[in-house]
Amino acid sequence: MRKIILFGVAAVMSFSLTATSVSAALTEFQIQSILTLLQSFGVDQAVLNNVNGALRGQAASSPVSSIFCFDFNRNLKFGDGLNELEETNVRNLQTALEKEGFPVSDAEKKGGAVFQEATASAVVGFQEKYRAEILAPNGLPRGTGYVGPATRAKLDKLYGCTAADSDKSPDYSVKPPYNITPQSYPDLFVPGVGKGIYGGGSVSCIYGTEPDPLTCKSTVSNRTVYHDHCANPSQLNEAFVRGDGRLEAHGVFPPSGYICEKGRFIAVPTTANPSVAFVSEPKAGSGGSVLIKRGDKIVFTGTPVDLPGKLGVDYERAFLFDPIFNGVCSNTDWVLTCTPTATGEGDVYILLYKGGQTYRSDVIHVVVSP
């Protein structure tokens, strides 16, 4: 099935540069469907613009750009990549990480991009490379491997295709299925500016002047935040511009452990946070370091605390380690066994992903001597 889809994309791209005479036979819905398909594969904005123009009978404006760009508007975590939308986001994340000098193993890229240990380790490296912008403002001493708002903001600054939301409201929604360019539609969701015809259902009203986008009842004052609006604690509405220029809202449900409040998802407080007791054999000293010889075996064992539920369903777990351990480790359940073949030093620890939060075990620092 994937080969058929990719062939279709190639055919559309070829068509966009040569065949404009058949554009009259395409409906607006068909044009938007083609653009949506291209977007799902991370096609460059310049290509999308040329395809859009060709489908409407316009000449291509410029040669196809080879510059990589992608809008990182979804939080990503260990285990993502199981559906087409997640795979697109993970694949572009891996591309950005490799452009930053953090390689991802072929096993996590071939046959569909998946977010596993190598990707998580690369994310940690990226976060620590830009520590001042990602970690320090959040009081984090080390990278987490979780691609949250701060990491996405840096990725978008480096590789984003569109301008940032100028009212600073966080975007927890998927990208709307329309070709929206900041040149044609600047940020319409700034307080006092975000007015437009709302195209929800069979009614029309001014988005931002109604108490609820679903009922469209008029009110005297405008909203203070237009981009993100909590319809109720269980639904966040994202406003966006449609292909015809009208505004519309897209409902998003919060992940497990979160509620919608004041235009954003917030974590529901819990009585106890999960944690992992992490030890090694040979044992690490009081400073968390252990010395072994090249070729010797070292075994790391994690013991979960306050972590009910099933691994891979209620939470995800990842062993994180520095490059010195690449290709020399294997794990069974909560046990990681490594036999280093090179000298040097590196850190090993466990990350837990649960309810959109990241929890880290203690770090064991390993020094491998000749």
PDB file of N, CA and C in Angstrom, residues 253-323:
ATOM      1  N   PHE A 253      -9.134  16.338  22.086  1.00  0.00           N
ATOM      2  CA  PHE A 253      -9.345  15.798  23.423  1.00  0.00           C
ATOM      3  C   PHE A 253      -8.008  15.689  24.155  1.00  0.00           C
ATOM      4  N   PRO A 254      -7.961  16.038  25.432  1.00  0.00           N
ATOM      5  CA  PRO A 254      -6.700  15.968  26.176  1.00  0.00           C
ATOM      6  C   PRO A 254      -6.242  14.534  26.381  1.00  0.00           C
ATOM      7  N   PRO A 255      -4.940  14.319  26.474  1.00  0.00           N
ATOM      8  CA  PRO A 255      -4.429  12.966  26.746  1.00  0.00           C
ATOM      9  C   PRO A 255      -4.762  12.554  28.173  1.00  0.00           C
ATOM     10  N   SER A 256      -4.565  11.303  28.451  1.00  0.00           N
ATOM     11  CA  SER A 256      -4.854  10.783  29.784  1.00  0.00           C
ATOM     12  C   SER A 256      -4.069  11.553  30.842  1.00  0.00           C
ATOM     13  N   GLY A 257      -4.762  11.956  31.912  1.00  0.00           N
ATOM     14  CA  GLY A 257      -4.100  12.681  32.982  1.00  0.00           C
ATOM     15  C   GLY A 257      -4.104  14.183  32.813  1.00  0.00           C
ATOM     16  N   TYR A 258      -4.787  14.703  31.769  1.00  0.00           N
ATOM     17  CA  TYR A 258      -4.822  16.132  31.507  1.00  0.00           C
ATOM     18  C   TYR A 258      -6.262  16.621  31.383  1.00  0.00           C
ATOM     19  N   ILE A 259      -6.477  17.924  31.651  1.00  0.00           N
ATOM     20  CA  ILE A 259      -7.753  18.575  31.410  1.00  0.00           C
ATOM     21  C   ILE A 259      -7.482  19.882  30.675  1.00  0.00           C
ATOM     22  N   CYS A 260      -8.520  20.438  30.053  1.00  0.00           N
ATOM     23  CA  CYS A 260      -8.397  21.709  29.346  1.00  0.00           C
ATOM     24  C   CYS A 260      -8.788  22.837  30.296  1.00  0.00           C
ATOM     25  N   GLU A 261      -7.917  23.838  30.428  1.00  0.00           N
ATOM     26  CA  GLU A 261      -8.180  24.968  31.316  1.00  0.00           C
ATOM     27  C   GLU A 261      -7.482  26.200  30.770  1.00  0.00           C
ATOM     28  N   LYS A 262      -8.250  27.293  30.568  1.00  0.00           N
ATOM     29  CA  LYS A 262      -7.714  28.563  30.085  1.00  0.00           C
ATOM     30  C   LYS A 262      -6.956  28.403  28.769  1.00  0.00           C
ATOM     31  N   GLY A 263      -7.539  27.636  27.850  1.00  0.00           N
ATOM     32  CA  GLY A 263      -6.973  27.528  26.517  1.00  0.00           C
ATOM     33  C   GLY A 263      -5.773  26.635  26.385  1.00  0.00           C
ATOM     34  N   ARG A 264      -5.536  25.743  27.343  1.00  0.00           N
ATOM     35  CA  ARG A 264      -4.394  24.842  27.227  1.00  0.00           C
ATOM     36  C   ARG A 264      -4.647  23.588  28.048  1.00  0.00           C
ATOM     37  N   PHE A 265      -3.861  22.536  27.775  1.00  0.00           N
ATOM     38  CA  PHE A 265      -3.938  21.305  28.548  1.00  0.00           C
ATOM     39  C   PHE A 265      -3.037  21.434  29.778  1.00  0.00           C
ATOM     40  N   ILE A 266      -3.567  21.061  30.936  1.00  0.00           N
ATOM     41  CA  ILE A 266      -2.765  21.052  32.150  1.00  0.00           C
ATOM     42  C   ILE A 266      -2.877  19.677  32.796  1.00  0.00           C
ATOM     43  N   ALA A 267      -1.819  19.258  33.467  1.00  0.00           N
ATOM     44  CA  ALA A 267      -1.801  17.943  34.093  1.00  0.00           C
ATOM     45  C   ALA A 267      -2.670  17.939  35.344  1.00  0.00           C
ATOM     46  N   VAL A 268      -3.404  16.856  35.532  1.00  0.00           N
ATOM     47  CA  VAL A 268      -4.189  16.678  36.746  1.00  0.00           C
ATOM     48  C   VAL A 268      -3.240  16.207  37.846  1.00  0.00           C
ATOM     49  N   PRO A 269      -3.202  16.901  38.979  1.00  0.00           N
ATOM     50  CA  PRO A 269      -2.276  16.490  40.047  1.00  0.00           C
ATOM     51  C   PRO A 269      -2.532  15.057  40.494  1.00  0.00           C
ATOM     52  N   THR A 270      -1.467  14.324  40.742  1.00  0.00           N
ATOM     53  CA  THR A 270      -1.586  12.954  41.237  1.00  0.00           C
ATOM     54  C   THR A 270      -0.975  12.865  42.631  1.00  0.00           C
ATOM     55  N   THR A 271      -1.358  11.852  43.362  1.00  0.00           N
ATOM     56  CA  THR A 271      -0.881  11.697  44.735  1.00  0.00           C
ATOM     57  C   THR A 271       0.562  11.208  44.788  1.00  0.00           C
ATOM     58  N   ALA A 272       0.986  10.460  43.792  1.00  0.00           N
ATOM     59  CA  ALA A 272       2.352   9.926  43.797  1.00  0.00           C
ATOM     60  C   ALA A 272       2.877   9.835  42.375  1.00  0.00           C
ATOM     61  N   ASN A 273       4.109  10.269  42.176  1.00  0.00           N
ATOM     62  CA  ASN A 273       4.731  10.189  40.866  1.00  0.00           C
ATOM     63  C   ASN A 273       5.475   8.869  40.718  1.00  0.00           C
ATOM     64  N   PRO A 274       5.440   8.286  39.522  1.00  0.00           N
ATOM     65  CA  PRO A 274       6.191   7.046  39.311  1.00  0.00           C
ATOM     66  C   PRO A 274       7.689   7.320  39.353  1.00  0.00           C
ATOM     67  N   SER A 275       8.451   6.326  39.692  1.00  0.00           N
ATOM     68  CA  SER A 275       9.904   6.465  39.717  1.00  0.00           C
ATOM     69  C   SER A 275      10.526   5.099  39.467  1.00  0.00           C
ATOM     70  N   VAL A 276      11.840   5.081  39.278  1.00  0.00           N
ATOM     71  CA  VAL A 276      12.563   3.839  39.023  1.00  0.00           C
ATOM     72  C   VAL A 276      13.822   3.819  39.882  1.00  0.00           C
ATOM     73  N   ALA A 277      13.971   2.772  40.686  1.00  0.00           N
ATOM     74  CA  ALA A 277      15.230   2.548  41.401  1.00  0.00           C
ATOM     75  C   ALA A 277      16.178   1.851  40.431  1.00  0.00           C
ATOM     76  N   PHE A 278      17.331   2.458  40.151  1.00  0.00           N
ATOM     77  CA  PHE A 278      18.225   1.992  39.096  1.00  0.00           C
ATOM     78  C   PHE A 278      19.588   1.656  39.697  1.00  0.00           C
ATOM     79  N   VAL A 279      20.034   0.409  39.542  1.00  0.00           N
ATOM     80  CA  VAL A 279      21.311  -0.040  40.105  1.00  0.00           C
ATOM     81  C   VAL A 279      22.091  -0.798  39.042  1.00  0.00           C
ATOM     82  N   SER A 280      23.367  -1.035  39.314  1.00  0.00           N
ATOM     83  CA  SER A 280      24.209  -1.772  38.366  1.00  0.00           C
ATOM     84  C   SER A 280      25.003  -2.836  39.109  1.00  0.00           C
ATOM     85  N   GLU A 281      25.457  -3.814  38.338  1.00  0.00           N
ATOM     86  CA  GLU A 281      26.362  -4.852  38.854  1.00  0.00           C
ATOM     87  C   GLU A 281      27.491  -5.024  37.836  1.00  0.00           C
ATOM     88  N   PRO A 282      28.739  -4.626  38.121  1.00  0.00           N
ATOM     89  CA  PRO A 282      29.260  -4.132  39.390  1.00  0.00           C
ATOM     90  C   PRO A 282      28.555  -2.853  39.863  1.00  0.00           C
ATOM     91  N   LYS A 283      28.497  -2.679  41.171  1.00  0.00           N
ATOM     92  CA  LYS A 283      27.769  -1.576  41.768  1.00  0.00           C
ATOM     93  C   LYS A 283      28.506  -0.258  41.574  1.00  0.00           C
ATOM     94  N   ALA A 284      27.715   0.801  41.400  1.00  0.00           N
ATOM     95  CA  ALA A 284      28.271   2.146  41.310  1.00  0.00           C
ATOM     96  C   ALA A 284      28.591   2.653  42.709  1.00  0.00           C
ATOM     97  N   GLY A 285      29.579   3.537  42.805  1.00  0.00           N
ATOM     98  CA  GLY A 285      29.944   4.121  44.083  1.00  0.00           C
ATOM     99  C   GLY A 285      28.948   5.166  44.529  1.00  0.00           C
ATOM    100  N   SER A 286      29.252   5.825  45.634  1.00  0.00           N
ATOM    101  CA  SER A 286      28.336   6.824  46.191  1.00  0.00           C
ATOM    102  C   SER A 286      28.129   7.999  45.252  1.00  0.00           C
ATOM    103  N   GLY A 287      29.099   8.253  44.373  1.00  0.00           N
ATOM    104  CA  GLY A 287      28.961   9.343  43.415  1.00  0.00           C
ATOM    105  C   GLY A 287      28.240   8.946  42.148  1.00  0.00           C
ATOM    106  N   GLY A 288      27.798   7.686  42.055  1.00  0.00           N
ATOM    107  CA  GLY A 288      27.056   7.229  40.889  1.00  0.00           C
ATOM    108  C   GLY A 288      27.925   6.736  39.756  1.00  0.00           C
ATOM    109  N   SER A 289      29.241   6.524  39.987  1.00  0.00           N
ATOM    110  CA  SER A 289      30.146   6.079  38.931  1.00  0.00           C
ATOM    111  C   SER A 289      30.622   4.653  39.192  1.00  0.00           C
ATOM    112  N   VAL A 290      30.939   3.945  38.092  1.00  0.00           N
ATOM    113  CA  VAL A 290      31.463   2.592  38.199  1.00  0.00           C
ATOM    114  C   VAL A 290      32.549   2.419  37.139  1.00  0.00           C
ATOM    115  N   LEU A 291      33.627   1.712  37.488  1.00  0.00           N
ATOM    116  CA  LEU A 291      34.746   1.481  36.575  1.00  0.00           C
ATOM    117  C   LEU A 291      34.769   0.013  36.172  1.00  0.00           C
ATOM    118  N   ILE A 292      34.813  -0.257  34.850  1.00  0.00           N
ATOM    119  CA  ILE A 292      34.935  -1.622  34.346  1.00  0.00           C
ATOM    120  C   ILE A 292      35.999  -1.638  33.254  1.00  0.00           C
ATOM    121  N   LYS A 293      36.410  -2.840  32.859  1.00  0.00           N
ATOM    122  CA  LYS A 293      37.372  -2.990  31.778  1.00  0.00           C
ATOM    123  C   LYS A 293      36.655  -3.296  30.470  1.00  0.00           C
ATOM    124  N   ARG A 294      37.293  -2.926  29.380  1.00  0.00           N
ATOM    125  CA  ARG A 294      36.743  -3.217  28.059  1.00  0.00           C
ATOM    126  C   ARG A 294      36.546  -4.725  27.917  1.00  0.00           C
ATOM    127  N   GLY A 295      35.374  -5.119  27.450  1.00  0.00           N
ATOM    128  CA  GLY A 295      35.050  -6.531  27.295  1.00  0.00           C
ATOM    129  C   GLY A 295      34.350  -7.129  28.493  1.00  0.00           C
ATOM    130  N   ASP A 296      34.354  -6.409  29.639  1.00  0.00           N
ATOM    131  CA  ASP A 296      33.636  -6.894  30.816  1.00  0.00           C
ATOM    132  C   ASP A 296      32.141  -6.612  30.672  1.00  0.00           C
ATOM    133  N   LYS A 297      31.354  -7.427  31.321  1.00  0.00           N
ATOM    134  CA  LYS A 297      29.899  -7.261  31.283  1.00  0.00           C
ATOM    135  C   LYS A 297      29.433  -6.422  32.465  1.00  0.00           C
ATOM    136  N   ILE A 298      28.482  -5.526  32.195  1.00  0.00           N
ATOM    137  CA  ILE A 298      27.843  -4.764  33.259  1.00  0.00           C
ATOM    138  C   ILE A 298      26.334  -4.884  33.087  1.00  0.00           C
ATOM    139  N   VAL A 299      25.623  -5.114  34.178  1.00  0.00           N
ATOM    140  CA  VAL A 299      24.179  -5.337  34.143  1.00  0.00           C
ATOM    141  C   VAL A 299      23.483  -4.224  34.921  1.00  0.00           C
ATOM    142  N   PHE A 300      22.523  -3.570  34.261  1.00  0.00           N
ATOM    143  CA  PHE A 300      21.736  -2.511  34.889  1.00  0.00           C
ATOM    144  C   PHE A 300      20.326  -3.048  35.152  1.00  0.00           C
ATOM    145  N   THR A 301      19.793  -2.770  36.342  1.00  0.00           N
ATOM    146  CA  THR A 301      18.464  -3.261  36.698  1.00  0.00           C
ATOM    147  C   THR A 301      17.615  -2.118  37.237  1.00  0.00           C
ATOM    148  N   GLY A 302      16.402  -1.990  36.687  1.00  0.00           N
ATOM    149  CA  GLY A 302      15.470  -0.979  37.160  1.00  0.00           C
ATOM    150  C   GLY A 302      14.320  -1.617  37.917  1.00  0.00           C
ATOM    151  N   THR A 303      13.902  -0.988  39.014  1.00  0.00           N
ATOM    152  CA  THR A 303      12.756  -1.459  39.792  1.00  0.00           C
ATOM    153  C   THR A 303      11.727  -0.337  39.854  1.00  0.00           C
ATOM    154  N   PRO A 304      10.565  -0.479  39.173  1.00  0.00           N
ATOM    155  CA  PRO A 304       9.567   0.597  39.151  1.00  0.00           C
ATOM    156  C   PRO A 304       8.890   0.779  40.506  1.00  0.00           C
ATOM    157  N   VAL A 305       8.586   2.035  40.827  1.00  0.00           N
ATOM    158  CA  VAL A 305       7.908   2.383  42.074  1.00  0.00           C
ATOM    159  C   VAL A 305       6.701   3.258  41.736  1.00  0.00           C
ATOM    160  N   ASP A 306       5.532   2.956  42.357  1.00  0.00           N
ATOM    161  CA  ASP A 306       4.303   3.720  42.113  1.00  0.00           C
ATOM    162  C   ASP A 306       3.976   3.771  40.622  1.00  0.00           C
ATOM    163  N   LEU A 307       4.072   2.638  39.973  1.00  0.00           N
ATOM    164  CA  LEU A 307       3.836   2.588  38.533  1.00  0.00           C
ATOM    165  C   LEU A 307       2.863   1.461  38.206  1.00  0.00           C
ATOM    166  N   PRO A 308       1.563   1.643  38.496  1.00  0.00           N
ATOM    167  CA  PRO A 308       0.586   0.607  38.160  1.00  0.00           C
ATOM    168  C   PRO A 308       0.299   0.604  36.668  1.00  0.00           C
ATOM    169  N   GLY A 309      -0.245  -0.480  36.186  1.00  0.00           N
ATOM    170  CA  GLY A 309      -0.622  -0.555  34.781  1.00  0.00           C
ATOM    171  C   GLY A 309       0.318  -1.423  33.973  1.00  0.00           C
ATOM    172  N   LYS A 310       0.136  -1.373  32.662  1.00  0.00           N
ATOM    173  CA  LYS A 310       0.848  -2.258  31.750  1.00  0.00           C
ATOM    174  C   LYS A 310       1.824  -1.477  30.884  1.00  0.00           C
ATOM    175  N   LEU A 311       3.048  -1.979  30.776  1.00  0.00           N
ATOM    176  CA  LEU A 311       4.063  -1.363  29.937  1.00  0.00           C
ATOM    177  C   LEU A 311       3.603  -1.356  28.488  1.00  0.00           C
ATOM    178  N   GLY A 312       3.739  -0.212  27.818  1.00  0.00           N
ATOM    179  CA  GLY A 312       3.328  -0.084  26.429  1.00  0.00           C
ATOM    180  C   GLY A 312       1.882   0.321  26.261  1.00  0.00           C
ATOM    181  N   VAL A 313       1.113   0.296  27.353  1.00  0.00           N
ATOM    182  CA  VAL A 313      -0.295   0.696  27.306  1.00  0.00           C
ATOM    183  C   VAL A 313      -0.521   1.909  28.206  1.00  0.00           C
ATOM    184  N   ASP A 314      -0.222   1.753  29.496  1.00  0.00           N
ATOM    185  CA  ASP A 314      -0.412   2.838  30.456  1.00  0.00           C
ATOM    186  C   ASP A 314       0.817   3.739  30.551  1.00  0.00           C
ATOM    187  N   TYR A 315       1.949   3.257  30.135  1.00  0.00           N
ATOM    188  CA  TYR A 315       3.169   4.044  30.151  1.00  0.00           C
ATOM    189  C   TYR A 315       4.178   3.420  29.185  1.00  0.00           C
ATOM    190  N   GLU A 316       5.198   4.214  28.827  1.00  0.00           N
ATOM    191  CA  GLU A 316       6.290   3.733  27.984  1.00  0.00           C
ATOM    192  C   GLU A 316       7.597   3.879  28.757  1.00  0.00           C
ATOM    193  N   ARG A 317       8.574   3.055  28.418  1.00  0.00           N
ATOM    194  CA  ARG A 317       9.864   3.084  29.086  1.00  0.00           C
ATOM    195  C   ARG A 317      10.973   3.029  28.043  1.00  0.00           C
ATOM    196  N   ALA A 318      12.060   3.749  28.313  1.00  0.00           N
ATOM    197  CA  ALA A 318      13.208   3.718  27.400  1.00  0.00           C
ATOM    198  C   ALA A 318      14.500   3.714  28.199  1.00  0.00           C
ATOM    199  N   PHE A 319      15.445   2.833  27.794  1.00  0.00           N
ATOM    200  CA  PHE A 319      16.800   2.881  28.332  1.00  0.00           C
ATOM    201  C   PHE A 319      17.575   3.907  27.512  1.00  0.00           C
ATOM    202  N   LEU A 320      18.191   4.872  28.163  1.00  0.00           N
ATOM    203  CA  LEU A 320      18.986   5.890  27.486  1.00  0.00           C
ATOM    204  C   LEU A 320      20.460   5.691  27.831  1.00  0.00           C
ATOM    205  N   PHE A 321      21.321   5.768  26.810  1.00  0.00           N
ATOM    206  CA  PHE A 321      22.754   5.599  27.062  1.00  0.00           C
ATOM    207  C   PHE A 321      23.544   6.355  26.008  1.00  0.00           C
ATOM    208  N   ASP A 322      24.784   6.689  26.366  1.00  0.00           N
ATOM    209  CA  ASP A 322      25.662   7.431  25.470  1.00  0.00           C
ATOM    210  C   ASP A 322      26.220   6.515  24.382  1.00  0.00           C
ATOM    211  N   PRO A 323      26.795   7.107  23.292  1.00  0.00           N
ATOM    212  CA  PRO A 323      27.230   6.318  22.123  1.00  0.00           C
ATOM    213  C   PRO A 323      28.200   5.190  22.420  1.00  0.00           C
TER     214      PRO A 323
END
